[in-house]
Amino acid sequence: MSEKTLPDNKGRFGVYGGRYVAETLVPALDALYEQYKIIKKDKKFLSEFHKDLKDYVGRPSPLYFAKRWTEILGGAQVYLKREDLNHTGAHKINNTVGQILLAKHMGKKRIIAETGAGQHGVASATVAARHGLDCVVYMGEEDIKRQSLNVFRMKLLGAEVVGVNSGTRTLKDAMNEAMRDWVTNVDDTYYIIGSVAGPHPYPEIVRDFNAVVGEEVIEQSINQIGKNPDVLVACVGGGSNALGLFYPFINSKEVKLIGVEAGGLGLSTGKHAAPLNDGKEGVLHGMRTYLMQDDAGQILETHSVSAGLDYPGVGPEHAWLKDTGRAEYVVADDDEALEAFKEVTKVEGIMPALETAHALSFVRKLAPTMENKQSIVVNISGRGDKDINTVASIEGIEL
Amino acid sequence: MNRIKTTFDALSSNDSKALITYIVAGDPDLETTLNIMNCMVEEGADIIEIGIPFSDPMAEGVSIQKGHERSLLNNTSINDALNLVSKFRKSNKTTPIVFMGYMNTFESMGVKEFCKAAASQGLDGLLIVDMPPEESTEFSTEAKNNGIDVIRLIAPTTNISRVKEICDVSSGYIYYISVKGITGSNDLDSEDVKQKVKLLGGETDLPIAIGFGIKDSDSALSVKDLADGIVAGSVFVDLIGEGGDTITKIAKKTKELSAAIK
């Protein structure tokens, strides 16, 4: 079976994925999948979605040749897929533009979302504002502190931001709380999950709405490189920007796919967010996947300098791509990400999100080992403005 | 001998209802949990559900979340919970015990290993919140092989054809979730419950227990005639969280609920 036909009708990618939720949500997920199957073939829906991607998001996003950085690295030609230039500053808007149309199609009046770095929260609040729907965003108190700019943006957009105080007070707890809201308000509420994670059919829906990234890269590569790139690189938290880039290339076996997880303070310290590198199979948030967990099956606290990667699980399709060997997953730690953040900002005048900086940090290692005629496309999943406070405080600077 | 069936059969022949009580293993410590279990039985509980603490209890309201957190401060494990059952069984051979928890903690022990150990320690039933029938093949087989009942949830959102499918793969009793929401919800609507439970009764011969939102004699009374048992959890976990003379408070609350439905 071709890997591109997954998931199966139970939402499984091999043993991963599935639907591990309390009974109350099963009928809601069934209804969602039924509607999704209909609209993804519906011409009117697709034309509305693509029109919004063009006129509202600003797609296609450029594939930019990083000339100076390529020269400095001295190896493969490095291209940046500029998702940071999208409306709201990250790839997250692709998915929310699609899901809000689905929500409206299903007659839902209220939107909820979870967010880590705040990018998905902003993207959800943005589309909710545009369509005149109520929006509640759940966000860990820890993340609210380090992403105050995005919190204010969401509020200006009319969303209610609810701080989550349970557990580790980060993305995973925000997702627990969003699930609790959904189970309580399932009749009128649509839950926009922000990554290729959660119960079936979310991993499939979020992947499909992000696949426009890779689809554009296929076309742009032919025009600008003359062939497919040799390697695709993207950071992986839940994994939506990576899968959006990788998915259209899955059957092009000559293209190497590399996901970069957050190494935090280093894999050996245990303080990281790299379940594919240092986790094991388990069940959380409705899916079977790789998880950071202890021997008793309790989910571990994660650490990353970037709030968007600070998650103990990963989308089930990545777990499958890892096991089949189709994609490779490496880590970049906090320090390496910060170095890459600074270098690309200075050399290319492009300030990436700290999440993205993890991918860039791996490109710094990879490019010099490759030949000049080879090429790498790295997904600039978001822009770095939101991280300025974090970077300043690491440098000991008060803004 | 199946303790869950025996218990419901005996109650039904007396035209009485089951009081099912829930607490979290190791909240605030294992010794207290054992004392509370014995106290609950003394005051009229018929079946005890023991919550297995999990770091991410997605279906729980704040009360039970806090119970899980308190228990995890002592790193209470599934093995600890099994030892608790074994200790309880030394003095009580009749009251059924059901574990209620989340997939990941059970799986991390190993499905086969867990079911085997659970049967030998005297556990009677298993309710895994995030395990709908579609995802439970291995658990169903192993539980059955070891004589452990698999109790399943039915929600207000479950349609009738699915109700049938779920009932077909359930044993012990059916747990009807009385509200759309999380544990400890406030807005129990007994009219709505009545309609749904009536439908449910047509699809199964298993006893039906109603839970979520039952916290006092009024809420217990409002649903007792609709089913074979009621489940109360958050109200007990709240009392444990309050501290003070927990045992006395729990005894009083158990007595109140028992009096309401017997």
XYZ file of C-alpha atoms in Angstrom:
661
model
C 0.000 0.000 0.000
C 1.235 3.453 -0.809
C 1.963 5.518 2.289
C -0.012 8.375 0.784
C -3.281 6.483 1.160
C -3.050 6.554 4.960
C -4.705 6.806 7.351
C -7.076 3.852 6.984
C -10.770 4.295 7.805
C -10.063 3.918 11.535
C -7.578 6.768 11.337
C -4.554 4.529 11.705
C -1.095 5.037 10.305
C 0.236 1.540 10.929
C -0.335 1.036 14.661
C -0.402 4.802 15.303
C -3.269 7.268 15.307
C -6.753 5.925 16.004
C -9.320 7.451 18.263
C -8.783 7.095 22.010
C -11.466 9.352 23.446
C -14.328 9.193 25.902
C -17.558 7.978 24.363
C -19.201 11.432 24.360
C -16.815 12.585 21.620
C -17.011 9.548 19.360
C -20.228 10.636 17.618
C -18.840 14.174 17.204
C -15.683 12.810 15.579
C -17.776 10.560 13.348
C -19.859 13.539 12.246
C -16.738 15.591 11.609
C -15.207 12.867 9.465
C -18.394 12.365 7.479
C -18.572 16.077 6.709
C -14.878 16.278 5.941
C -15.071 13.426 3.445
C -17.873 15.260 1.660
C -16.370 18.742 1.567
C -12.851 17.699 0.596
C -14.287 16.624 -2.747
C -16.720 19.504 -2.989
C -15.773 21.931 -5.744
C -17.433 24.910 -4.102
C -15.621 24.298 -0.813
C -12.275 23.791 -2.501
C -12.599 26.928 -4.574
C -13.525 28.943 -1.468
C -10.578 27.445 0.445
C -8.095 28.213 -2.321
C -9.491 31.692 -2.820
C -9.007 32.391 0.901
C -5.481 30.981 0.792
C -4.703 33.332 -2.075
C -6.483 36.556 -1.113
C -6.573 36.343 2.674
C -3.441 34.361 3.560
C -1.369 35.689 0.670
C -0.390 32.398 -0.924
C 1.610 31.121 -2.614
C 4.400 31.868 -0.178
C 7.755 32.391 -1.901
C 10.519 29.840 -2.126
C 13.479 32.044 -1.374
C 17.063 31.165 -2.259
C 19.219 32.049 0.767
C 22.256 33.086 -1.226
C 24.474 34.535 1.486
C 23.671 31.804 3.990
C 24.341 29.143 1.335
C 27.765 30.709 0.683
C 28.581 30.782 4.375
C 27.546 27.177 4.898
C 29.501 26.100 1.826
C 27.625 23.088 0.489
C 24.083 22.466 -0.650
C 21.946 25.310 -1.996
C 19.554 26.360 0.750
C 16.022 27.499 -0.041
C 13.604 28.873 2.517
C 9.881 28.217 2.149
C 8.517 31.489 3.446
C 5.498 30.488 5.566
C 6.533 33.363 7.835
C 5.149 35.714 5.184
C 1.625 34.344 5.526
C -1.056 36.468 7.126
C -0.577 36.184 10.930
C 3.016 35.123 10.413
C 3.054 31.348 10.360
C 1.871 28.223 8.561
C -0.877 27.785 11.177
C -3.298 29.969 9.212
C -3.529 27.398 6.368
C -5.259 24.923 8.639
C -7.520 27.404 10.400
C -8.741 28.880 7.112
C -9.779 25.369 6.083
C -11.271 24.295 9.405
C -13.336 27.443 9.891
C -15.051 26.744 6.561
C -15.709 23.215 7.777
C -17.081 24.576 11.062
C -19.430 26.917 9.221
C -20.482 24.140 6.897
C -21.410 22.101 9.993
C -23.402 25.014 11.402
C -21.232 25.511 14.502
C -21.434 28.852 16.287
C -18.461 28.699 18.578
C -14.780 27.948 17.990
C -12.332 26.624 20.541
C -8.618 26.045 20.120
C -5.543 25.159 22.140
C -2.293 26.983 21.654
C 1.326 26.734 22.735
C 3.355 29.539 21.190
C 0.140 31.381 20.454
C 0.454 31.134 16.674
C -2.403 28.677 16.327
C -4.441 30.680 18.830
C -3.887 33.828 16.786
C -4.671 32.001 13.559
C -7.903 30.642 15.075
C -8.920 33.989 16.566
C -8.233 35.594 13.193
C -10.511 33.350 11.153
C -13.165 33.416 13.885
C -13.114 37.227 13.753
C -13.403 37.201 9.991
C -16.384 34.837 10.052
C -18.022 36.421 13.091
C -17.860 33.343 15.328
C -17.127 33.286 19.069
C -13.671 32.023 19.884
C -12.152 30.673 23.097
C -8.448 29.832 23.162
C -6.926 27.637 25.878
C -3.327 28.394 26.718
C -1.053 27.175 29.519
C -0.200 29.838 32.108
C 3.482 29.156 31.477
C 3.029 29.931 27.773
C 0.897 32.996 28.507
C 3.902 34.389 30.353
C 6.410 33.781 27.576
C 4.111 34.729 24.681
C 2.398 37.850 25.990
C 2.431 39.511 22.580
C 0.337 36.776 21.016
C -2.027 36.777 24.003
C -2.728 40.441 23.409
C -3.167 39.853 19.684
C -5.802 37.190 20.369
C -7.654 39.495 22.716
C -7.648 42.303 20.162
C -9.115 39.840 17.684
C -12.002 39.311 20.062
C -11.042 35.897 21.410
C -11.270 34.932 25.035
C -7.936 33.539 26.215
C -8.361 31.068 29.069
C -5.264 30.361 31.140
C -4.730 26.711 32.043
C -3.246 26.029 35.466
C -3.284 22.254 35.583
C -0.375 19.874 35.035
C 2.684 21.448 33.456
C 0.729 24.567 32.417
C 1.794 24.260 28.780
C 0.438 23.056 25.441
C -0.530 19.540 26.528
C -2.612 20.883 29.397
C -4.219 23.452 27.105
C -5.228 20.549 24.876
C -6.706 18.633 27.842
C -8.741 21.689 28.747
C -9.928 22.274 25.180
C -11.078 18.635 25.061
C -12.991 19.167 28.321
C -14.672 22.217 26.844
C -15.540 20.344 23.665
C -17.064 17.394 25.495
C -19.230 19.849 27.445
C -20.295 22.018 24.492
C -20.163 19.470 21.729
C -23.473 20.482 20.129
C -22.616 24.034 19.094
C -18.822 24.069 19.304
C -16.159 23.285 16.741
C -12.707 22.392 18.068
C -9.938 23.553 15.718
C -6.968 21.385 16.633
C -3.787 23.131 15.565
C -1.509 20.264 14.763
C -1.523 16.905 13.012
C -2.359 15.416 16.388
C -5.374 14.346 18.416
C -8.040 11.770 17.608
C -8.948 10.721 14.061
C -9.803 12.557 11.798
C -7.788 15.573 13.006
C -4.329 14.338 11.951
C -5.675 13.820 8.445
C -7.615 17.091 8.244
C -4.780 19.270 9.538
C -2.286 17.559 7.250
C -4.477 18.020 4.194
C -5.044 21.720 4.870
C -1.295 22.244 5.311
C -0.289 20.173 2.295
C -0.533 23.311 0.162
C 2.972 24.101 1.452
C 4.542 21.024 -0.119
C 2.395 21.275 -3.220
C 3.719 24.761 -3.868
C 7.282 23.622 -3.222
C 6.929 20.915 -5.902
C 6.035 23.554 -8.473
C 8.502 26.156 -7.250
C 11.345 23.630 -7.190
C 10.786 22.724 -10.812
C 10.916 26.405 -11.772
C 13.750 27.498 -9.503
C 15.901 24.391 -8.985
C 14.914 22.466 -12.099
C 14.039 19.333 -10.110
C 12.821 18.193 -6.717
C 14.998 19.294 -3.805
C 17.298 16.612 -2.367
C 16.314 17.217 1.231
C 13.357 18.774 3.026
C 13.873 19.978 6.588
C 11.252 21.170 9.083
C 10.880 21.435 12.820
C 8.541 19.007 14.569
C 6.475 19.679 17.673
C 3.071 18.221 16.892
C 4.364 18.218 13.352
C 1.950 20.180 11.157
C 4.415 22.378 9.296
C 6.676 19.393 8.666
C 3.870 17.210 7.388
C 2.503 20.032 5.239
C 5.882 20.176 3.528
C 6.622 16.421 3.493
C 3.278 14.928 2.563
C 3.167 15.812 -1.154
C 6.689 14.342 -1.453
C 6.046 11.065 0.373
C 5.978 9.007 -2.798
C 8.996 10.851 -4.294
C 11.479 8.531 -2.626
C 14.537 10.412 -3.905
C 13.621 13.338 -1.646
C 14.967 12.914 1.869
C 12.630 14.074 4.665
C 14.144 15.270 7.923
C 12.194 16.452 10.958
C 13.959 18.306 13.741
C 12.695 17.880 17.299
C 13.404 20.149 20.237
C 16.446 18.891 22.128
C 15.894 21.401 24.952
C 18.841 21.255 27.342
C 20.091 18.114 25.581
C 18.692 14.593 25.137
C 20.852 13.208 27.947
C 19.372 15.643 30.480
C 15.832 14.387 29.892
C 14.766 18.044 29.664
C 13.629 18.176 26.068
C 10.618 17.685 23.821
C 11.818 14.959 21.466
C 9.465 11.966 21.731
C 10.523 10.492 18.373
C 14.143 10.465 19.508
C 13.736 9.620 23.158
C 10.149 8.527 23.830
C 8.074 5.392 23.501
C 4.720 4.325 22.143
C 1.658 5.253 24.154
C -1.760 6.901 24.113
C -2.470 10.579 24.785
C -4.917 13.164 23.466
C -6.891 10.585 21.559
C -3.998 9.137 19.550
C -1.442 6.374 19.709
C 2.002 7.776 19.033
C 5.465 8.273 20.480
C 5.281 9.992 23.861
C 7.615 11.280 26.509
C 6.551 9.197 29.484
C 7.954 7.481 32.534
C 7.927 3.741 33.277
C 4.493 4.029 34.899
C 2.960 5.618 31.785
C 2.737 9.122 33.252
C 3.405 11.868 30.718
C 6.619 13.738 31.421
C 7.162 17.448 31.621
C 8.898 18.690 28.498
C 11.333 21.509 27.996
C 12.070 23.662 24.994
C 13.024 27.283 24.529
C 10.221 27.399 21.962
C 6.691 27.127 23.306
C 5.423 25.701 20.023
C 7.613 22.607 20.279
C 7.045 22.100 23.995
C 4.785 19.065 23.628
C 5.335 15.477 24.861
C 3.702 13.808 21.863
C 3.873 14.043 18.101
C 1.438 13.536 15.241
C 0.856 9.819 14.560
C 1.833 10.072 10.910
C 5.324 11.143 11.972
C 5.537 8.090 14.237
C 4.654 5.993 11.208
C 7.128 7.779 8.911
C 9.841 7.211 11.507
C 9.122 3.497 11.877
C 8.955 2.923 8.128
C 12.171 4.867 7.664
C 10.603 7.228 5.113
C 11.493 10.223 7.272
C 14.347 10.757 9.664
C 14.076 12.655 12.931
C 16.958 14.477 14.581
C 17.237 16.993 17.429
C 18.516 20.517 17.882
C 18.922 21.848 21.406
C 18.020 25.292 22.770
C 21.499 26.747 22.285
C 21.827 25.481 18.736
C 18.424 26.909 17.863
C 19.365 30.305 19.290
C 22.598 30.366 17.292
C 20.710 29.593 14.091
C 18.083 32.211 14.969
C 20.805 34.851 15.225
C 22.747 33.748 12.183
C 19.818 33.670 9.758
C 18.538 36.983 11.111
C 21.911 38.631 10.508
C 22.847 36.979 7.238
C 19.497 36.931 5.455
C 17.530 39.631 7.245
C 14.884 37.051 8.063
C 14.009 36.569 11.719
C 12.597 33.081 12.139
C 10.427 31.778 14.963
C 12.390 29.879 17.605
C 10.527 26.737 16.489
C 11.797 27.247 12.948
C 15.282 27.961 14.262
C 15.532 24.289 15.285
C 15.169 23.267 11.643
C 17.650 25.938 10.574
C 20.141 24.734 13.135
C 20.128 21.292 11.548
C 20.564 22.815 8.089
C 23.734 24.484 9.397
C 25.120 21.007 10.093
C 23.723 19.303 7.027
C 24.437 21.746 4.187
C 28.244 21.663 4.486
C 28.187 17.846 4.171
C 26.371 18.056 0.833
C 27.518 19.006 -2.643
C 26.978 22.383 -4.319
C 24.646 20.907 -6.910
C 22.361 19.552 -4.222
C 19.586 21.519 -2.585
C 17.749 21.743 0.707
C 14.319 23.281 1.270
C 13.653 24.274 4.863
C 10.257 25.356 6.044
C 10.327 28.793 7.678
C 7.209 27.835 9.601
C 6.823 31.187 11.313
C 8.353 34.563 11.956
C 10.276 35.412 15.099
C 8.684 38.648 16.344
C 6.742 36.730 18.980
C 10.000 35.369 20.434
C 11.819 38.647 20.945
C 11.017 38.762 24.659
C 12.309 35.214 25.124
C 15.528 35.899 23.244
C 16.065 39.198 25.086
C 15.580 37.606 28.485
C 18.064 34.826 27.636
C 20.550 37.600 26.790
C 19.738 39.294 30.070
C 18.129 42.249 28.348
C 14.926 43.802 29.652
C 12.741 45.283 26.922
C -18.016 -16.280 41.068
C -18.605 -12.908 39.456
C -18.985 -10.367 42.246
C -20.532 -7.663 40.039
C -23.334 -9.932 38.818
C -23.926 -11.334 42.313
C -24.186 -7.828 43.731
C -26.684 -6.564 41.150
C -28.721 -9.787 41.346
C -29.012 -9.526 45.113
C -30.002 -5.847 44.958
C -32.525 -6.467 42.238
C -34.212 -9.265 44.172
C -34.654 -6.765 47.030
C -35.885 -4.143 44.580
C -32.945 -2.000 45.582
C -30.371 0.044 43.713
C -26.578 -0.059 43.697
C -24.559 2.761 45.190
C -21.282 2.914 43.301
C -18.665 5.174 44.824
C -15.459 6.488 43.281
C -12.199 7.619 44.817
C -8.673 7.855 43.440
C -6.116 5.271 44.565
C -3.505 6.921 46.756
C -5.459 10.154 47.304
C -4.081 11.446 49.568
C -2.250 8.187 50.416
C -2.831 4.465 50.028
C -3.542 3.770 53.682
C -6.312 6.377 53.709
C -7.729 4.968 50.484
C -8.045 1.530 52.094
C -9.722 3.027 55.167
C -12.126 4.993 52.971
C -13.014 1.875 50.977
C -13.885 -0.035 54.121
C -15.811 2.916 55.496
C -17.795 3.288 52.265
C -18.797 -0.387 52.341
C -19.799 -0.015 55.986
C -22.098 2.922 55.156
C -23.819 1.333 52.186
C -21.628 1.426 49.069
C -22.228 -1.648 46.915
C -19.446 -1.305 44.361
C -16.249 0.726 44.579
C -14.597 2.325 41.590
C -10.939 3.079 42.109
C -9.489 5.810 39.915
C -6.006 5.085 38.609
C -4.172 8.412 38.619
C -2.938 9.791 35.300
C -0.999 12.940 34.492
C -3.559 13.960 31.838
C -7.065 12.931 32.943
C -8.923 14.475 30.020
C -12.452 13.484 30.986
C -12.266 14.701 34.567
C -13.534 17.916 36.056
C -11.415 19.962 38.440
C -12.316 17.909 41.554
C -11.075 14.602 40.228
C -8.145 16.198 38.397
C -6.963 17.412 41.778
C -7.426 13.925 43.221
C -5.187 12.544 40.476
C -2.606 15.238 41.139
C -2.571 14.573 44.906
C -2.115 10.878 44.292
C 0.696 11.423 41.806
C 2.591 13.493 44.370
C 3.269 10.073 45.958
C 3.895 8.454 42.554
C 0.995 6.067 43.066
C 1.304 3.368 40.429
C -1.003 0.781 38.988
C 0.883 -1.826 41.027
C 0.134 0.150 44.176
C -3.528 0.109 43.219
C -3.415 -3.652 42.694
C -1.807 -4.099 46.120
C -4.612 -1.998 47.538
C -7.170 -4.417 46.074
C -5.290 -7.338 47.536
C -5.284 -5.740 50.996
C -8.977 -4.895 50.748
C -9.774 -8.478 49.756
C -8.203 -9.792 52.988
C -11.234 -8.541 54.891
C -13.824 -8.185 52.134
C -14.557 -10.990 49.696
C -17.838 -9.685 48.319
C -17.771 -5.998 47.353
C -16.847 -5.611 43.670
C -13.970 -3.352 42.771
C -13.622 -1.653 39.395
C -10.580 0.235 38.155
C -11.330 3.393 36.202
C -8.538 5.130 34.365
C -6.772 5.996 31.144
C -5.281 3.727 28.522
C -1.662 4.749 28.842
C -1.126 3.711 32.449
C -2.673 0.255 31.907
C -0.776 -0.319 28.682
C 2.502 0.684 30.168
C 2.216 -2.239 32.599
C 1.295 -4.508 29.684
C -2.284 -5.494 28.883
C -1.769 -9.205 29.505
C 0.308 -8.692 32.637
C -2.222 -6.261 34.047
C -5.276 -8.455 33.461
C -3.542 -11.489 34.942
C -2.344 -9.642 38.026
C -5.697 -7.887 38.441
C -7.600 -11.185 38.425
C -5.301 -12.760 40.967
C -5.580 -9.777 43.335
C -9.363 -9.789 43.214
C -10.294 -6.988 40.794
C -13.700 -7.383 39.184
C -14.065 -4.815 36.464
C -12.233 -2.347 34.291
C -13.403 0.958 32.849
C -10.905 2.693 30.603
C -12.257 6.131 29.808
C -10.380 6.717 26.558
C -10.908 3.230 25.171
C -13.969 3.079 22.895
C -14.835 -0.416 21.586
C -12.972 0.219 18.317
C -9.684 0.537 20.187
C -10.138 -2.233 22.724
C -9.571 -5.556 20.981
C -6.561 -6.586 23.051
C -8.041 -5.436 26.363
C -11.364 -7.145 25.699
C -9.696 -10.459 24.956
C -7.308 -10.406 27.895
C -9.923 -9.170 30.343
C -12.325 -11.891 29.259
C -9.646 -14.574 29.545
C -9.088 -13.493 33.115
C -12.715 -13.112 34.099
C -12.615 -9.326 34.421
C -15.656 -7.358 33.276
C -15.146 -4.553 30.760
C -17.506 -1.755 31.682
C -18.216 0.728 28.935
C -19.488 4.246 28.747
C -22.558 5.346 26.859
C -23.074 9.073 26.438
C -26.043 11.314 25.677
C -24.499 11.732 22.220
C -24.336 8.000 21.473
C -26.886 7.074 18.793
C -29.008 3.974 19.054
C -27.129 1.801 16.557
C -23.902 2.508 18.385
C -25.577 1.829 21.741
C -26.296 -1.657 20.465
C -22.699 -2.200 19.342
C -21.353 -1.042 22.676
C -23.763 -3.153 24.706
C -22.766 -6.229 22.714
C -19.153 -5.912 23.838
C -19.824 -4.829 27.430
C -19.939 -6.880 30.599
C -20.585 -6.170 34.275
C -22.723 -3.070 33.888
C -23.233 -0.183 31.510
C -22.110 3.230 32.715
C -24.449 5.876 31.352
C -22.891 9.358 31.377
C -25.797 11.548 32.424
C -24.513 14.839 31.008
C -22.515 16.069 28.070
C -19.457 17.068 29.966
C -16.759 16.102 32.378
C -16.991 14.488 35.794
C -18.518 16.680 38.483
C -20.746 18.597 36.061
C -23.618 20.538 37.522
C -26.449 20.405 35.046
C -27.923 16.940 35.324
C -31.230 16.869 33.443
C -33.224 13.921 34.767
C -35.876 14.125 32.034
C -33.241 13.763 29.350
C -31.584 10.930 31.242
C -34.926 9.179 31.543
C -35.487 9.143 27.782
C -32.028 7.885 26.978
C -31.844 5.239 29.665
C -35.180 3.864 28.553
C -33.779 3.389 25.045
C -30.668 1.863 26.514
C -32.629 -0.639 28.581
C -34.150 -1.999 25.392
C -30.721 -2.915 24.067
C -29.144 -4.704 26.993
C -29.823 -7.091 29.850
C -26.864 -5.702 31.753
C -27.524 -3.475 34.753
C -27.300 0.252 34.003
C -25.546 2.706 36.289
C -25.898 6.458 35.937
C -23.016 8.758 36.723
C -21.607 12.315 36.318
C -23.316 15.052 38.300
C -24.663 13.046 41.260
C -23.553 14.655 44.504
C -26.373 14.665 47.050
C -29.629 12.982 47.978
C -31.647 15.202 45.609
C -29.591 14.409 42.512
C -29.436 10.739 43.555
C -33.217 10.608 44.005
C -33.814 12.272 40.651
C -32.267 9.382 38.717
C -32.525 6.356 40.985
C -35.750 4.995 39.505
C -34.329 5.173 36.006
C -31.510 2.692 36.452
C -30.003 -0.108 38.501
C -27.392 1.999 40.212
C -25.864 5.431 40.612
C -22.230 6.500 40.621
C -20.904 9.311 42.800
C -17.290 10.403 42.563
C -16.398 14.092 42.520
C -18.276 14.726 45.753
C -16.060 12.214 47.604
C -12.861 13.405 45.986
C -13.760 16.962 47.015
C -14.192 15.835 50.638
C -10.759 14.213 50.525
C -9.320 17.422 49.087
C -10.821 19.456 51.929
C -8.835 17.489 54.469
C -9.805 17.409 58.145
C -11.688 14.379 59.407
C -12.072 12.826 55.969
C -13.366 9.454 57.120
C -16.225 10.954 59.134
C -17.241 13.234 56.271
C -17.126 10.424 53.743
C -19.125 8.153 56.045
C -21.809 10.803 56.328
C -21.981 11.436 52.569
C -22.077 7.709 51.757
C -24.895 7.257 54.238
C -26.835 10.170 52.731
C -26.617 8.774 49.193
C -27.349 5.242 50.307
C -30.416 6.348 52.238
C -31.674 8.258 49.196
C -31.660 5.289 46.853
C -32.321 2.248 49.048
